[in-house]
Amino acid sequence: MREIVTIQVGGFANFIGSHFWNFQDEMLGLAADQTADSVFKAQNLNMDVLYRTGETQQGTLTYTPRLLSVDFHGSLGSMSSLGTLYNDGFSAPADVITWTGNVSTHASEPRKKNLFLQSLYQEENSINGGKDDSLNQIPQKDIVDCLDKDVHCWTDFSKVHFHPQSLYELNGLWMDIQEFDNYGIGRDVFSENLRGEEICDRLRFFVEECDHIQGFQFMVDDSGGFSAIAADFLENIADEYTNTPALLYTVRGSGSHLNLRSRKQKVVRDLHDAVSFSRLASFSKMIVPIGLPFLSESKVSSFLHIEDEKPYHCSAVYAAALHSASLPFRMEMPGPTADSSEICGAIDVNGIVQMLAGQARQNMVAILDVTMPAPGLTGTEDQQSLLGNLQSLTPEVVEDAEDLQVVESLIVQGAFTEGDHRASVSEVKNAVQAAYERATTRPMFCHLSTALCPLPIPLPFPSIFGNLIGQQGELLGSPILGSQSRGSLDVHSIPMAARLRSSSAVLPFLENRLENLRKFGINRGAPGTELLRSWGFGKDELEDFGETLSKMVMTLKPDFERSSDSD
Amino acid sequence: MSLRVLNPNAEVLNKSAALHMNINAAKGLQDVLKTNLGPKGTIKMLVGGAGDIKITKDGNTLLKEMQIQNPTAIMIARTAVAQDDISGDGTTSTVIFIGELMKQSERYIDEGMHPRVLVDGFEIAKRATLQFLEKFKTPVVMGNEPDKEILKMVARTTLRTKLYEALADQLTDIVVNAVLCIRKPEEPIDLFMVEIMHMRHKFDVDTRLVEGLVLDHGSRHPDMKRRTENCYILTCNVSLEYEKSEINAGFFYSNAEQREAMVAAERRSVDERVQNIIDLKNKVCAGNDNNFVVINQKGIDPPSLHLLQQAGIVALRRAKRRNMERLVLACGGEAVNSVDDLTPDCLGWAGLVYEHVLGEEKYTFVENVKNPLSCTILIKGPNDHTIAQIKDAVRDGLRAVKNTIEDEAVVLGAGAFEVAARQYLVNEVKKTVQGRAQLGVEAFADALLVVPKTLADNSGLDTQDVIIGLTGEHDRGNVVGLNHHTGEPLDPQMEGIFDNYSVKRQIINSGPVIASQLLLVDEVIRAGRNMRKPN
């Protein structure tokens, strides 16, 4: 078994995670459902890679994500941090047995569960109680509408049961999430009050039970103070689990750059980005920055209707891409020569990291591209439709980079050949090969993973599909009349393609950070020196960060001179 | 105001409004925490928005659970939490002392006194109080054999403010013995060497001290022995997991056989490491029926577990990093980072190693060790709330014992010190001070009384009666504290009520500093959100 432990740090990372686990839960549900489409039955995907089997003290078996989530105190909304699986029926202790004196109760206003969570709760009780299931059921339409209107926390749309060790809340910070917005403010949070110790202990709980861990899947919201927490955490992981690779996704929501009113705020932001990126990069083997500033206007969402200001919407797209990217890790490894008819291209985390970041060039920054939904393989209008439609989720990337050393890992799931005919594994292989042969630029190396099973759309998925998308996620010739955006009630599954790519196209991303660091932080008289000192960084450390970044640039641009050193 | 020109949105509170904002915040926080103090305090049950419940009587825990918004309150809370970090106790006392200093100051400021004068008085009073504390403290000689009775009294005083008496008394022995167990002469005490482990099992009174170690995991092989006696313990940090080598990880193979061969070669190096351990086992266990236990910080994969099991070895993987240190202190031997040249000298010894399973949670007990320098406090309780409260209490108890050993002094408790210091300030120091700073000294002296006052208040006694009774006794030269049962004065020395010297000193030190800073604020500027309205 090749287990993966998933770690989510910070608000937006948890939003993505919530969608991600909803997909997994939906897959598990469909695999067990008699009436579901047969592609979901024999997936040849091993869910034990992401999930763990446990047992409560009462002997009930549980199956929960192998997950550690770190977030603000109060970010769990109406969900209890202990989950519901393991608290054996009693919610309030009858009396306090350790104290004979007075007891005073301070109850905060109970958080109302939204319609979706109410329906989950009902469903569970009707399974346990076995009655009253058809009477006052909440119509699914209302649930979808309600979720579309207000989602405050990631727990509002999560349908997964978590293990009590999974959800860690940071308490005693005494600040608003809005104030927790830069690297400096989160710097000591991990080490203070033994928080780091507890977080690491919880991680150890999940790692100890792994027979053979293949890696960590680490998502961090790097737009604020959580980046500092994650960096400290990663440092600890690198130290404790030296040979276990961490696949790091730095994520951020859309519009986080919007409200920069003054120049000073811009300097703070730019320095944060530079420091945060170089710190995180120095503790991981491969880093994938994702999060476009304007997702709704990007080419990714040509078939989607996304509202940038809703993290509930944006995170769904990223989660879908991460889901596809994680598929190869849980494909059952067949014998070295055998191939199954449902999947091909199994690889483990270490394999991906070595392939993309460990080659001659040692470029550890990868780009994530996605097409959602994936068009048919033999698309009518455009000959290389599938490849041509892959759009980057990584910001600040050039579109047509001249790079002869591109290495990529392409994942296609549930693609159609044409119309709604599901393409077989070999058809996908041939199509991709043919497409690359026709293409003018092709990568040095491409690893292809294919799964027959498409991405299932769970009920709490936001209504972000445009009216050109059919029930199976196929692209229609003419728009469906009626509503602008379609959701989980109309679209049941979609084909996806995602690609992790190591290419020099990421250069602007790196160069911007390096330049900002120099301009605002390192150069003499830079406006941000004072600020960085208050974050606890001396000149030496800053120069180290600069060094890290310029090394990353240099691997991609051999003729890059450290020209800006002179000015 | 020039700021208005720079930023028309900025909000400015003028002098008296700013001051009152600070004073009210301090008083507000004091009100929340005040009922916590002492053996008659109130335990608080906090019900969160999601219906989850936290029960605590610990000021530190309570502060962390609160969503404090007011900037002044946050400043006080940070000071109080820092107090806990430094000295392990006194969070509640710090908050109520700061609150009381602000409250006393308010009286004088409302009468038109300048905060600066008060602050000067605070400074004088603080220095005098610290000097007085040096004279007042009861020195304790901590030679090679510390006076166990005094340690017990200090621990009991702390524990009784957190748990009911019978349980507190039971834990007193546990806590004192735990600290004495890990204490090494001439070295600072590292409380991390006391492991605190909890099991949701049985009752609170089943909490006990394990001389040895309790690990929160078990062996991961179904056929390994669950109970072994007379065990050699090998503590190591060696990967017994098949992993691809880091450098040049590319496998170059042209057919399936080659690939298999390369995998087998990789596997072999792991097996060799396992074999080294088995060889050592065979060497030391030959001719006797002793057992062998491997506790590894790194992973052990199923094939390696199988080999070890075949050789009759019990193996645990992914032990906590700190347990590596604890194991060596508890069992002897040394932690090895390589299994290349193992000798019997590396091995520790334990009389009994056994596993206990509760649902999915496994516990491994390493007991009956020789001369342990590390130990475990095993907390038991029927539910998480009980466990959490005992944990808070144990933590405070351990710190109290450690402080006593390191301070080599204790201070009479039950409010005796505060009353004595107040009388000293009022009767002696005040006269030596010139001018209006006298009033600052007086405010400080009165603020000290907040501790006995709150103790009395929480016990349902009449505050005025109690204070008059106590000060009267002190003026007659008797150092007395408050008997919270009767409201009568008592002799803390006789009753065995002692507080930590360092905790008291820290409170006297940090309280006035924060209070002074807050009093000297004469303008509050906030160029962001509105601070009057909660958002």
mmCIF file with all atom_site columns, C-alpha atoms in Angstrom, chain B residues 43 139 486:
data_model
loop_
_atom_site.group_PDB
_atom_site.id
_atom_site.type_symbol
_atom_site.label_atom_id
_atom_site.label_alt_id
_atom_site.label_comp_id
_atom_site.label_asym_id
_atom_site.label_entity_id
_atom_site.label_seq_id
_atom_site.pdbx_PDB_ins_code
_atom_site.Cartn_x
_atom_site.Cartn_y
_atom_site.Cartn_z
_atom_site.occupancy
_atom_site.B_iso_or_equiv
_atom_site.pdbx_formal_charge
_atom_site.auth_seq_id
_atom_site.auth_comp_id
_atom_site.auth_asym_id
_atom_site.auth_atom_id
_atom_site.pdbx_PDB_model_num
ATOM 1 C CA . ILE B 1 43  ? -15.493 26.264 36.679 1.00 0.00 ? 43  ILE B CA 1
ATOM 2 C CA . PRO B 1 139 ? 13.612  29.981 51.774 1.00 0.00 ? 139 PRO B CA 1
ATOM 3 C CA . THR B 1 486 ? -14.984 30.274 57.513 1.00 0.00 ? 486 THR B CA 1
#
